[in-house]
PDB file of C-alpha atoms and ligand atoms in Angstrom:
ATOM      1  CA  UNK A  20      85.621  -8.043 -62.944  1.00 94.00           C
ATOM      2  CA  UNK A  21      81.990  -8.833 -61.899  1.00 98.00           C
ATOM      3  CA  UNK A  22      81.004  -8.448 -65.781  1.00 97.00           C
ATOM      4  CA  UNK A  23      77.858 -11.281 -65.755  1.00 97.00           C
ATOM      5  CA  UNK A  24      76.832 -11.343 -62.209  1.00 98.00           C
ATOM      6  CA  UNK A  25      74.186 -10.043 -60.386  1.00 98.00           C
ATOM      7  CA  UNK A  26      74.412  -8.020 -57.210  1.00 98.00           C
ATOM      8  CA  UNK A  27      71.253  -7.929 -54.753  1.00 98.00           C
ATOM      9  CA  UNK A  28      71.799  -4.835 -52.432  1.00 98.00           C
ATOM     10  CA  UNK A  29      69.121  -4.640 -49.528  1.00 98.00           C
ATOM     11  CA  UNK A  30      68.418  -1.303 -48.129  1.00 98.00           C
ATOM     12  CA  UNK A  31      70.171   0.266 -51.410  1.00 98.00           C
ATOM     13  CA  UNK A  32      67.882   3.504 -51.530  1.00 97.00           C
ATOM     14  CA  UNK A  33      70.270   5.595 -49.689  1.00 94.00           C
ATOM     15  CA  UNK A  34      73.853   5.395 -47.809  1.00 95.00           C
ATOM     16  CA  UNK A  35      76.080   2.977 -47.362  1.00 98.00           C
ATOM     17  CA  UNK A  36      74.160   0.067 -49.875  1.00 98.00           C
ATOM     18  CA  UNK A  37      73.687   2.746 -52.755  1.00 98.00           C
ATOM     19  CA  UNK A  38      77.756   3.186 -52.435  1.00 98.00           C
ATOM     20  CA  UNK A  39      77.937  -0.708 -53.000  1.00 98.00           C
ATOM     21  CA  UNK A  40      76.112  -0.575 -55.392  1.00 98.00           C
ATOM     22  CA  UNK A  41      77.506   2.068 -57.335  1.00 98.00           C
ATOM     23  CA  UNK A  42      81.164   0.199 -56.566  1.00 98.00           C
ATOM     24  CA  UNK A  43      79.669  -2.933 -57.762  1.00 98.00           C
ATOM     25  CA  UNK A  44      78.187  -1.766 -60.570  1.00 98.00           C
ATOM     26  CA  UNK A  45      81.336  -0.174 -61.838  1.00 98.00           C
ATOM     27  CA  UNK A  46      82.950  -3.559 -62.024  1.00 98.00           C
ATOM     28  CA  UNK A  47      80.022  -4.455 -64.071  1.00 98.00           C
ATOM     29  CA  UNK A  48      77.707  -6.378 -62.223  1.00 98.00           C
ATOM     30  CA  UNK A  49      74.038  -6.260 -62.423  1.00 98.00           C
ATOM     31  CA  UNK A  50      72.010  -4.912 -59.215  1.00 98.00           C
ATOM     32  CA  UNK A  51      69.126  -5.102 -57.841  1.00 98.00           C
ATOM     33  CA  UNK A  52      68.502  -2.256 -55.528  1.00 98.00           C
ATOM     34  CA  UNK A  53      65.895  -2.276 -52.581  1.00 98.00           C
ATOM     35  CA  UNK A  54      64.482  -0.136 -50.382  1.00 98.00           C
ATOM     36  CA  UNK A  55      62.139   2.602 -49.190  1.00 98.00           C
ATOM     37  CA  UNK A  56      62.087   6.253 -50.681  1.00 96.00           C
ATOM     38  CA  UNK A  57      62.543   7.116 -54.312  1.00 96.00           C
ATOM     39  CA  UNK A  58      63.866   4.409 -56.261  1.00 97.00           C
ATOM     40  CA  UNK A  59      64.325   6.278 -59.433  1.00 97.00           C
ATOM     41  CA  UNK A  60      66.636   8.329 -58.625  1.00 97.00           C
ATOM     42  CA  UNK A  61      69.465   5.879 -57.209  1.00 98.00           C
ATOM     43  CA  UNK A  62      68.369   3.318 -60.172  1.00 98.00           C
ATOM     44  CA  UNK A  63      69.102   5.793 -62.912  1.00 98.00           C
ATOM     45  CA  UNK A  64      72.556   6.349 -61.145  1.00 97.00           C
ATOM     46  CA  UNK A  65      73.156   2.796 -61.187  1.00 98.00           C
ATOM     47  CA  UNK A  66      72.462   2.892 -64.862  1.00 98.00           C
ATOM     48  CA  UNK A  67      74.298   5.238 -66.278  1.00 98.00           C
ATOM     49  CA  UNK A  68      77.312   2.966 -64.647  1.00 98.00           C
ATOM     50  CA  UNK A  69      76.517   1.289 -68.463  1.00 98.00           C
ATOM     51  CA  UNK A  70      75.354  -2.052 -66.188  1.00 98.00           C
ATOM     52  CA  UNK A  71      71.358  -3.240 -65.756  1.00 98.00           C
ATOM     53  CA  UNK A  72      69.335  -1.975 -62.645  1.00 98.00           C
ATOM     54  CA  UNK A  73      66.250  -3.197 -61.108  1.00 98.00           C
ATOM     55  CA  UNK A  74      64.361  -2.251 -58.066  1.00 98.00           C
ATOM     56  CA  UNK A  75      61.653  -4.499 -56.020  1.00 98.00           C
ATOM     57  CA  UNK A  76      60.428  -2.760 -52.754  1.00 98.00           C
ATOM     58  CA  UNK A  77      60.366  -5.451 -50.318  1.00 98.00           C
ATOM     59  CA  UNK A  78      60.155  -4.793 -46.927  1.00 98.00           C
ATOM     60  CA  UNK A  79      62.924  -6.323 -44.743  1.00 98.00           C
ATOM     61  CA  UNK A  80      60.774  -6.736 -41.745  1.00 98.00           C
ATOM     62  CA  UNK A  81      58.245  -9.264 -43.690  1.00 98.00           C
ATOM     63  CA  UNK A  82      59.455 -12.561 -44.846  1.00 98.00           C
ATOM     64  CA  UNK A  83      56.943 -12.709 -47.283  1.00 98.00           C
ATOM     65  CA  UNK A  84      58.071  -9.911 -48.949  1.00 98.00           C
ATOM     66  CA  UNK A  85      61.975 -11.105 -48.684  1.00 98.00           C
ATOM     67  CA  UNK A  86      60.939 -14.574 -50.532  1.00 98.00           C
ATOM     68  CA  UNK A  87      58.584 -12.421 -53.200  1.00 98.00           C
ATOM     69  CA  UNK A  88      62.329  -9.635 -53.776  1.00 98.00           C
ATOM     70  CA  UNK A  89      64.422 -13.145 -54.248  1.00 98.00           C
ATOM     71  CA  UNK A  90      62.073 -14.791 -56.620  1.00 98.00           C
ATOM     72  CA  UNK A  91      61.610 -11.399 -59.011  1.00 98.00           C
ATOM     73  CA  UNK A  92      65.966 -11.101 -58.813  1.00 98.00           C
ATOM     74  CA  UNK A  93      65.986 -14.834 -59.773  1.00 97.00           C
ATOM     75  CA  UNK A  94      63.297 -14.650 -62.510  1.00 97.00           C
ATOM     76  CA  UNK A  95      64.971 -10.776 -63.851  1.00 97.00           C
ATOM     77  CA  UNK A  96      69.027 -11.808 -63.912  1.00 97.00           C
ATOM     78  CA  UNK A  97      68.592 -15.441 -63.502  1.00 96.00           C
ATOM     79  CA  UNK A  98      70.394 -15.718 -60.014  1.00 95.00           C
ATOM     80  CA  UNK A  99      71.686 -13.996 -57.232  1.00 98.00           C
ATOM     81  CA  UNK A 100      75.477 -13.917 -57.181  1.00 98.00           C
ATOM     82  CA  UNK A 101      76.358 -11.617 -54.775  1.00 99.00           C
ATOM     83  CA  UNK A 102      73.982 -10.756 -51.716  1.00 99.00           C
ATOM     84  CA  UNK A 103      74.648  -7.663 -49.460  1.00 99.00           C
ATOM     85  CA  UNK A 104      72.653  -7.410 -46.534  1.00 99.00           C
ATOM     86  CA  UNK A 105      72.344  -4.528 -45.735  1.00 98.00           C
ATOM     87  CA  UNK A 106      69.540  -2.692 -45.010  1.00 98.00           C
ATOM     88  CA  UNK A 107      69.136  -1.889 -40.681  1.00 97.00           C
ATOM     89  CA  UNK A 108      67.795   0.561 -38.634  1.00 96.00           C
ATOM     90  CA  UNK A 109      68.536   2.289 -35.029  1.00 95.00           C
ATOM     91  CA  UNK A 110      66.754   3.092 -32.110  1.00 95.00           C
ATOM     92  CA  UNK A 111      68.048   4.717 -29.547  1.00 94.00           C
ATOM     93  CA  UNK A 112      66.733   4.108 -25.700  1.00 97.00           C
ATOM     94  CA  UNK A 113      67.640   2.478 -22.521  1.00 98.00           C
ATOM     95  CA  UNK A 114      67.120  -1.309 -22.138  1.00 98.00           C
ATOM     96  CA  UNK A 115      63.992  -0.391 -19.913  1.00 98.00           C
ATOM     97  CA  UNK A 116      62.214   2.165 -21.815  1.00 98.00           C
ATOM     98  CA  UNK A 117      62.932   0.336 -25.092  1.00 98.00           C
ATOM     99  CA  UNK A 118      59.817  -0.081 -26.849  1.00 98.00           C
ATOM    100  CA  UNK A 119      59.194  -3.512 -27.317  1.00 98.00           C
ATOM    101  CA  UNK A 120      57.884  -2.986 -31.092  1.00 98.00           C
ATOM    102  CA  UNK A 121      61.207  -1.136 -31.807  1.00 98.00           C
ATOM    103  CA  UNK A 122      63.229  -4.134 -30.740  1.00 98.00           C
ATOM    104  CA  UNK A 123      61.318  -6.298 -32.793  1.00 98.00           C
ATOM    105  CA  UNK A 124      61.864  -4.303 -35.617  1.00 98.00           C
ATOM    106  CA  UNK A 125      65.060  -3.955 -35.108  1.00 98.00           C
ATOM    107  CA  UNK A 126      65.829  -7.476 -34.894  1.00 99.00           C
ATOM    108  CA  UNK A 127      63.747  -7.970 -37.784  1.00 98.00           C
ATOM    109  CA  UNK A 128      65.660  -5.899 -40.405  1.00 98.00           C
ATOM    110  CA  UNK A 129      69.061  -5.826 -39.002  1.00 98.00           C
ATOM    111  CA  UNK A 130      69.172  -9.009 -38.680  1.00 99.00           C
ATOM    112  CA  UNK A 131      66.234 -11.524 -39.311  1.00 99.00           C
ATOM    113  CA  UNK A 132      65.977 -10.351 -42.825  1.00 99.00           C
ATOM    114  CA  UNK A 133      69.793 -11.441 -43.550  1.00 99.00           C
ATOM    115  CA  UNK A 134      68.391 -15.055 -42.306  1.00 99.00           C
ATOM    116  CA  UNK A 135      65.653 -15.213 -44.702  1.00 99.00           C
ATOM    117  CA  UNK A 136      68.088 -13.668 -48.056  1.00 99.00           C
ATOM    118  CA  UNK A 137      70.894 -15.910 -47.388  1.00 99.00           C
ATOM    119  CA  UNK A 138      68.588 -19.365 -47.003  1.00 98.00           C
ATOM    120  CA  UNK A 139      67.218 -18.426 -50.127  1.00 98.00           C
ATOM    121  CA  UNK A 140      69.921 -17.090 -52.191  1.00 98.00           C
ATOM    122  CA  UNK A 141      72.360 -20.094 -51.047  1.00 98.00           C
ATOM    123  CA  UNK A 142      70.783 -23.298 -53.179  1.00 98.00           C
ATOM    124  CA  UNK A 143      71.718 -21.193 -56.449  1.00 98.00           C
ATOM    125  CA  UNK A 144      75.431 -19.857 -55.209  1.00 98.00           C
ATOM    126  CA  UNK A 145      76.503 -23.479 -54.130  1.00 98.00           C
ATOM    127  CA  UNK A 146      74.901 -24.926 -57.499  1.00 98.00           C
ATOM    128  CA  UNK A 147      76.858 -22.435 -59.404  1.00 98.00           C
ATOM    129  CA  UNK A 148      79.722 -23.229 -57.065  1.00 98.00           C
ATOM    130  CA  UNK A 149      80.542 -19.287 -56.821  1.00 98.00           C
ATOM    131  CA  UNK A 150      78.722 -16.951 -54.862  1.00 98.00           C
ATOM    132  CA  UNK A 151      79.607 -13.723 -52.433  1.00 98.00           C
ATOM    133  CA  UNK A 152      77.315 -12.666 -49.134  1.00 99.00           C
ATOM    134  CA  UNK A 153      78.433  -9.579 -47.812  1.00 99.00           C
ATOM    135  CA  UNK A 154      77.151  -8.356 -44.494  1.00 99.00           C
ATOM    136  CA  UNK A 155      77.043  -4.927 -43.206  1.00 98.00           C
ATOM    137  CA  UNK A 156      77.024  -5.327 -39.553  1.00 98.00           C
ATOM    138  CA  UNK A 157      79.235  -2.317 -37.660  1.00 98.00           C
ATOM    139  CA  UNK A 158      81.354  -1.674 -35.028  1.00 98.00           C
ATOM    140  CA  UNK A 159      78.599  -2.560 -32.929  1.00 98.00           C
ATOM    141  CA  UNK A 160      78.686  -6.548 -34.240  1.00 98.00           C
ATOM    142  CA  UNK A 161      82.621  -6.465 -32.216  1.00 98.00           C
ATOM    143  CA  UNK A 162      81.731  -3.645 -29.328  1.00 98.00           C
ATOM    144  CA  UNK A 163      78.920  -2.255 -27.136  1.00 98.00           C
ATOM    145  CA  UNK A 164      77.550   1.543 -26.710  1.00 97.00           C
ATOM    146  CA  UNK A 165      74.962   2.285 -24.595  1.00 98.00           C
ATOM    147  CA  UNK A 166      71.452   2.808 -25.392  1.00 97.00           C
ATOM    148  CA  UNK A 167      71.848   0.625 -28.091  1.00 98.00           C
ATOM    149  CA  UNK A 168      70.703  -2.745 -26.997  1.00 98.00           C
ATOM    150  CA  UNK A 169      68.849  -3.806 -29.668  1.00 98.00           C
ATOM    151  CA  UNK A 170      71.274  -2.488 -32.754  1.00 98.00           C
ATOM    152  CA  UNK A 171      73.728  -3.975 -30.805  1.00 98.00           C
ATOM    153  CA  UNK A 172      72.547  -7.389 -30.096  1.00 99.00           C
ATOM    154  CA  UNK A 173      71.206  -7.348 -33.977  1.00 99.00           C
ATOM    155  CA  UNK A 174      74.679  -6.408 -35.005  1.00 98.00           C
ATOM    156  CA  UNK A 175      76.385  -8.836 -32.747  1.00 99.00           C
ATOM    157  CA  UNK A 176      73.926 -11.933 -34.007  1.00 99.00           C
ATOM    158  CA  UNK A 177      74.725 -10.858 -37.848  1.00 99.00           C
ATOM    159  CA  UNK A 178      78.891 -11.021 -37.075  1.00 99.00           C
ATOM    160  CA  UNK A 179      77.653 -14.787 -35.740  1.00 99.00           C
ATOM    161  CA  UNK A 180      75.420 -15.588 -38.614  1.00 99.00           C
ATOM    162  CA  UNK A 181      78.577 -14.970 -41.002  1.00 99.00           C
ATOM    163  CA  UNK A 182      80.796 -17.098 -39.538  1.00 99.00           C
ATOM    164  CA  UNK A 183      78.216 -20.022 -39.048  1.00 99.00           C
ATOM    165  CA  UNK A 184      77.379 -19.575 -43.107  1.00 99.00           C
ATOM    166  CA  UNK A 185      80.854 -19.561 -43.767  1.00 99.00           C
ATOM    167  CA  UNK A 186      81.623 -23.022 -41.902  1.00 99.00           C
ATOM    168  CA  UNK A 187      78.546 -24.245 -44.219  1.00 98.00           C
ATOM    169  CA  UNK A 188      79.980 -23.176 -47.199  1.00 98.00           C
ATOM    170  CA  UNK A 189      84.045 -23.521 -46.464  1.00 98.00           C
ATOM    171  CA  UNK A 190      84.418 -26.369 -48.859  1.00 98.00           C
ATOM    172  CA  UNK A 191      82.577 -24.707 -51.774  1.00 98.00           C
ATOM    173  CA  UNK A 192      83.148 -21.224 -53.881  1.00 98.00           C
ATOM    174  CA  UNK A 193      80.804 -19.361 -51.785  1.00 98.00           C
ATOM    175  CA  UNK A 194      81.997 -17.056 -49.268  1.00 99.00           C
ATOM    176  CA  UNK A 195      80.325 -15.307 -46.822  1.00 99.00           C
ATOM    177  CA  UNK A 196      82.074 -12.106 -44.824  1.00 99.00           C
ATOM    178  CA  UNK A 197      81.127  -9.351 -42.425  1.00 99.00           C
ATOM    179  CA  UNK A 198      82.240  -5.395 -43.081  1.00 99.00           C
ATOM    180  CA  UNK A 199      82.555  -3.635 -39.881  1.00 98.00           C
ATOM    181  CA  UNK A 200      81.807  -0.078 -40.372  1.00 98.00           C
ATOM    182  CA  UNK A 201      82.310   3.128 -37.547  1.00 98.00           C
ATOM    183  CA  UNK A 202      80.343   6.433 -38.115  1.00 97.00           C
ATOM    184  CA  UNK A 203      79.611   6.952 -41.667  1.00 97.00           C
ATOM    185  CA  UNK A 204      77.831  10.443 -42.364  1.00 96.00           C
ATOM    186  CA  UNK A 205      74.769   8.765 -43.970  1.00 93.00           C
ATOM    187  CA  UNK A 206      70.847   9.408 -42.944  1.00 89.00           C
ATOM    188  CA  UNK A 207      71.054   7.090 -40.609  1.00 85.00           C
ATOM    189  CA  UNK A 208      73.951   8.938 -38.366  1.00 92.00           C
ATOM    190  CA  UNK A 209      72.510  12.152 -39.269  1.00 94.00           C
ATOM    191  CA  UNK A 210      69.437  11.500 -37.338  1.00 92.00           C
ATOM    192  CA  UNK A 211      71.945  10.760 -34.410  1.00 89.00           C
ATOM    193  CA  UNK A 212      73.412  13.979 -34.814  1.00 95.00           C
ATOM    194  CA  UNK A 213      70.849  16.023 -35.107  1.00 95.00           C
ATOM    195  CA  UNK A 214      68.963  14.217 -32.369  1.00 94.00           C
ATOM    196  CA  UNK A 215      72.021  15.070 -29.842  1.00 94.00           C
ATOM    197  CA  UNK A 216      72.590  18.385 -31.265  1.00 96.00           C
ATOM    198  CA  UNK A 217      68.825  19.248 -30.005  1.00 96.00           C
ATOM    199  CA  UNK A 218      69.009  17.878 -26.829  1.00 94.00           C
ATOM    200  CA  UNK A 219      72.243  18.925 -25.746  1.00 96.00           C
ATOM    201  CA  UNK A 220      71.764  22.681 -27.049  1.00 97.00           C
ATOM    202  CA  UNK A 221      74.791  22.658 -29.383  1.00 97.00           C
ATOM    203  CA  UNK A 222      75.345  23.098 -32.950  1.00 96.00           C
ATOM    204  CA  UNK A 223      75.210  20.383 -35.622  1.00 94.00           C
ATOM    205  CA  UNK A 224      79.147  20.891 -36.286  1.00 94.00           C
ATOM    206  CA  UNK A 225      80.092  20.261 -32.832  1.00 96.00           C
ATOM    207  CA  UNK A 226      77.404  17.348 -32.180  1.00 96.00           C
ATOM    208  CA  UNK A 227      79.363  15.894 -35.193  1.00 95.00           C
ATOM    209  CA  UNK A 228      82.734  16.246 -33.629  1.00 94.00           C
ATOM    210  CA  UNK A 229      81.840  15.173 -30.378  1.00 95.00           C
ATOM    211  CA  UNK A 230      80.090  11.913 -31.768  1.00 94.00           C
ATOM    212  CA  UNK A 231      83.479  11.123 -33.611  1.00 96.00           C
ATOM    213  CA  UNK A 232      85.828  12.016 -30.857  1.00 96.00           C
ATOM    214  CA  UNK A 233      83.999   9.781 -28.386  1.00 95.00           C
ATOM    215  CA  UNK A 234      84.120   6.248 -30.618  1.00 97.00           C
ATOM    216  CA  UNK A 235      86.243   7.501 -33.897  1.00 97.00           C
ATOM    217  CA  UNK A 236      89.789   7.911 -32.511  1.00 97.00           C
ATOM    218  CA  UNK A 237      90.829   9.008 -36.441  1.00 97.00           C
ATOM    219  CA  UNK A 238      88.588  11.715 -36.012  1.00 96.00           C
ATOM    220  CA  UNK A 239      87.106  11.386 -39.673  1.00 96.00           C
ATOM    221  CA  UNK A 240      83.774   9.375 -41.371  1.00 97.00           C
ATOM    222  CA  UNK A 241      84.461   6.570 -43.051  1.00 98.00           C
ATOM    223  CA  UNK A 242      83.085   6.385 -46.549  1.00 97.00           C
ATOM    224  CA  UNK A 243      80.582   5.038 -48.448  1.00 98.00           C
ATOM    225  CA  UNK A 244      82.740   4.515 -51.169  1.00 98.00           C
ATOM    226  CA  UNK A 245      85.643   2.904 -49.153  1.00 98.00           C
ATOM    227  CA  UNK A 246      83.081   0.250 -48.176  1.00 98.00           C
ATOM    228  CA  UNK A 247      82.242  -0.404 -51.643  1.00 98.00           C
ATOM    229  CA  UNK A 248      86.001  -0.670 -52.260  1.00 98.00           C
ATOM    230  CA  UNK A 249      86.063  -3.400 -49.487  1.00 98.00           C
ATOM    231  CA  UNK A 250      83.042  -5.022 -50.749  1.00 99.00           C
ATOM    232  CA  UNK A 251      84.587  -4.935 -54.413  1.00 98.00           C
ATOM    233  CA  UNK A 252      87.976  -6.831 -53.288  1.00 98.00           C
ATOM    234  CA  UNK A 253      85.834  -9.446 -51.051  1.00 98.00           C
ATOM    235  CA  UNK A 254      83.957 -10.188 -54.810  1.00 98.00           C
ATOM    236  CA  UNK A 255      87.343 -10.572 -56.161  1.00 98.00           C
ATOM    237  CA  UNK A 256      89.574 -14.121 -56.754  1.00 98.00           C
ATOM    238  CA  UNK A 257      91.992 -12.500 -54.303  1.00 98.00           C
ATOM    239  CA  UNK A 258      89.122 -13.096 -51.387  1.00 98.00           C
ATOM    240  CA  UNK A 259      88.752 -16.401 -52.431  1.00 98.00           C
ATOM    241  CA  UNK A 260      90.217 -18.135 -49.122  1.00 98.00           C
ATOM    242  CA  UNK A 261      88.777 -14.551 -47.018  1.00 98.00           C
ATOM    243  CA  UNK A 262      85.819 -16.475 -45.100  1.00 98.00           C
ATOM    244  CA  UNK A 263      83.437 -15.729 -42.319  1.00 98.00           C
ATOM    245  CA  UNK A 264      86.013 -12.168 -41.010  1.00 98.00           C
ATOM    246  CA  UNK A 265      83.904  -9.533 -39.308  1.00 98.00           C
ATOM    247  CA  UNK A 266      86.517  -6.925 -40.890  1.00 98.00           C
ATOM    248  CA  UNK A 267      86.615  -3.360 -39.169  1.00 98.00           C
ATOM    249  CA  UNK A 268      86.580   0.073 -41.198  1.00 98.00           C
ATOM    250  CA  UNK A 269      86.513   2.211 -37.985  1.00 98.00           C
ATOM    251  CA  UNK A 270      89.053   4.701 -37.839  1.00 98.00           C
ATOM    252  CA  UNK A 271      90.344   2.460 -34.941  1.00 98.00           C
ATOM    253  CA  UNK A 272      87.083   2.269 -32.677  1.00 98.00           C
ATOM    254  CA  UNK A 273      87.412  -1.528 -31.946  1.00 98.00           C
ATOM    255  CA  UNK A 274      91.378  -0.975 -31.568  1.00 98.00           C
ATOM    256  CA  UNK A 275      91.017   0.599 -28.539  1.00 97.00           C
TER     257      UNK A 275
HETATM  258  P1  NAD B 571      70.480   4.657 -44.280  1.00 71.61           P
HETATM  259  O1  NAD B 571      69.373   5.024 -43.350  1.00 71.61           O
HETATM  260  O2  NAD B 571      71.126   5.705 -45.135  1.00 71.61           O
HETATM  261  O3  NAD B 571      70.037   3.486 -45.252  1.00 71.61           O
HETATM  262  C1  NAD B 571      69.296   2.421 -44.792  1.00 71.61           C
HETATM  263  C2  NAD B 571      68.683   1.745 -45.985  1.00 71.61           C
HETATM  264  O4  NAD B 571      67.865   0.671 -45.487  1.00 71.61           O
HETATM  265  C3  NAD B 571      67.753   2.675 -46.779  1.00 71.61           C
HETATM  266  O5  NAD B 571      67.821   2.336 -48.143  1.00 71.61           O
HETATM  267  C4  NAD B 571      66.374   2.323 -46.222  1.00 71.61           C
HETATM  268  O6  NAD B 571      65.315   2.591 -47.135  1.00 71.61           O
HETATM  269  C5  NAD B 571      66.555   0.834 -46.008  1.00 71.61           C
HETATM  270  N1  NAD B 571      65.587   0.256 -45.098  1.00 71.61           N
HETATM  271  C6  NAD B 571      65.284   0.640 -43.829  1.00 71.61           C
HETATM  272  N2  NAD B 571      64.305  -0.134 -43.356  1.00 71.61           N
HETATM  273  C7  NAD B 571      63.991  -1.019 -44.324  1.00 71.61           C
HETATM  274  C8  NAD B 571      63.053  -2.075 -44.454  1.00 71.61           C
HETATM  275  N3  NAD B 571      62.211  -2.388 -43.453  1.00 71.61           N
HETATM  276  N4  NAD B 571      62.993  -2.764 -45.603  1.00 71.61           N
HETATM  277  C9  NAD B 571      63.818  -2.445 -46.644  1.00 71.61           C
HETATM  278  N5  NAD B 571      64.730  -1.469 -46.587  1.00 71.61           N
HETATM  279  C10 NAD B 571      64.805  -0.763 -45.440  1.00 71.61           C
HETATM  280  O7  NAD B 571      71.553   3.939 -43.329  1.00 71.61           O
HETATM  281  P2  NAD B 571      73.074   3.534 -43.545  1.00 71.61           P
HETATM  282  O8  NAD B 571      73.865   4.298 -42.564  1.00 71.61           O
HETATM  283  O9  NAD B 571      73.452   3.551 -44.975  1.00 71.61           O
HETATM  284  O10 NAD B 571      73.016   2.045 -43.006  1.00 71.61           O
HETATM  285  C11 NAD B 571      73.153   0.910 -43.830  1.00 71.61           C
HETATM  286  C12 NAD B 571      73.673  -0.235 -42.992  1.00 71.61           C
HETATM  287  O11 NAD B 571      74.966   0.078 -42.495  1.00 71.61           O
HETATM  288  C13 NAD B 571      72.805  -0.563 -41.784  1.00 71.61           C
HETATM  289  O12 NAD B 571      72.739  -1.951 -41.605  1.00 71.61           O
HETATM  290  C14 NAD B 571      73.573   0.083 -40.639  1.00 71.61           C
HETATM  291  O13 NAD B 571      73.325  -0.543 -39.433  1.00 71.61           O
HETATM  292  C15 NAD B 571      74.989  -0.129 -41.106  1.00 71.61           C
HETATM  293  N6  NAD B 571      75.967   0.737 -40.487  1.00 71.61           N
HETATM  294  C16 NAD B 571      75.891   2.101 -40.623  1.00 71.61           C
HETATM  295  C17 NAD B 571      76.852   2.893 -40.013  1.00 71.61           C
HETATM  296  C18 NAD B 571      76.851   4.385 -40.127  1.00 71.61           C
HETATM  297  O14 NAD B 571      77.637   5.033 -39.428  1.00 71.61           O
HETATM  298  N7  NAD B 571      76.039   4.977 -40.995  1.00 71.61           N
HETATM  299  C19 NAD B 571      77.862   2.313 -39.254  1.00 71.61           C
HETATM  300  C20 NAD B 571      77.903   0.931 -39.143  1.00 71.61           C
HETATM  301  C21 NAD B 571      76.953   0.166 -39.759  1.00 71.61           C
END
């Protein structure tokens, strides 16, 4: 389905954009993966999907490096199709012991960085009259959880940035959407874990089952690869009129 398109995938090293990735690549589309850690690894995985795979290390936090990762994409597959943003990070504190470079960072790669991709990858969609961005924001773009301030505010301002693209691009074949994800067992929530299983004396297993029975009320993860499904059907003609939805994958968190 997405045979001759190109797929740029930020924060695609690991989690939740490697399993786009993958599900984009299986329908064919070219990707450009991004991120830190080993890149040859995830980029021979991509590969052997029988599609091309490139890598360019920018880092989300710097603009310059976000208009350097669009120009290589451009000037390697000739334009960027489809744009996941998707690459964040967490920090977990109080509002008044959060440290202010923390914030900033968050901001800057939750959320910022989806700013800079999308004003740059938009000229070429609208030109070609066909283009998909795809925003990973969470649970935390519709709801709050404590300690969270800044992932929350980040994730809240990325569930606003999709609907104002959206309006922008209404009358053309671009479409711009928000996946809402709950826990998904990925590095990221791992940390989490691990970090509650330490200070509350417990084991991993039951640090993981408390941390879903609290927010999760289906008691199980959600998937990497049932976000790529998601992210595969808002590619699709049948998502054509499917514009600026902040759509939950939660196991009901925000239902309740
Ligand atoms: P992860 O830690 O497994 O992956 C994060 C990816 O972002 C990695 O590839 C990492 O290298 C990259 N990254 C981090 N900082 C970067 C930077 N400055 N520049 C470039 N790349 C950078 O995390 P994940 O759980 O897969 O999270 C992916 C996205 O999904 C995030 O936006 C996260 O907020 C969101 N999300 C995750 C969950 C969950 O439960 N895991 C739930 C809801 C939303």
């Amino acid at each position: 389905m997405l045979k001759g398109k190109t797929a740029l995938v930020t924060g695609s090293t690991s989690g939740i954009g490697l399993g786009i990735a993958k599900a984009l690549a299986q329908q064919g589309a070219s990707i450009v993966l991004n991120g830190f850690g080993d890149a040859d690894k995830p980029r021979a995985e991509i590969e052997s999907l029988g599609v091309k795979a490139d890598y360019h290390g920018a880092d989300m936090s710097k603009p310059s490096d976000i208009e350097d990762m669009m120009k290589f994409a451009a000037a390697r597959f000739g334009r960027v199709d489809i744009l996941v943003n998707n690459a964040g990070i967490q920090h977990v504190a109080k509002v008044e012991d959060f440290p202010v470079e923390r914030w900033d960072a968050v901001i800057a790669i939750n959320l910022t960085s989806a700013f800079h991709t999308t004003r740059l990858a938009v000229p070429a969609m609208r030109e070609a009259n066909w283009g998909r961005i795809v925003n990973i924001a969470s649970a935390h773009g519709l709801v709050a959880s404590a300690q969270k301030s800044a992932y929350v505010a980040a994730k809240h301002g990325i569930v606003g940035l999709t609907k104002a693209v959206a309006l922008e691009t209404a009358t053309t074949g671009v479409t711009c959407n928000a996946i809402c994800p709950g826990w998904v067992l990925t590095p990221l929530v791992q940390k989490q874990i691990d970090d509650r299983s330490a200070r509350e004396g417990i084991s991993a297993a039951q640090a993981q089952n408390d941390l879903l029975g609290e927010k999760q009320p289906s008691l199980q993860f959600t998937t990497v690869e049932q976000l790529g499904g998601l992210a595969v059907f808002l590619c699709s003609p049948a998502a054509d009129q499917v514009r600026g939805v902040a759509w939950q994958v939660d196991g009901g968190w925000t239902a309740q």
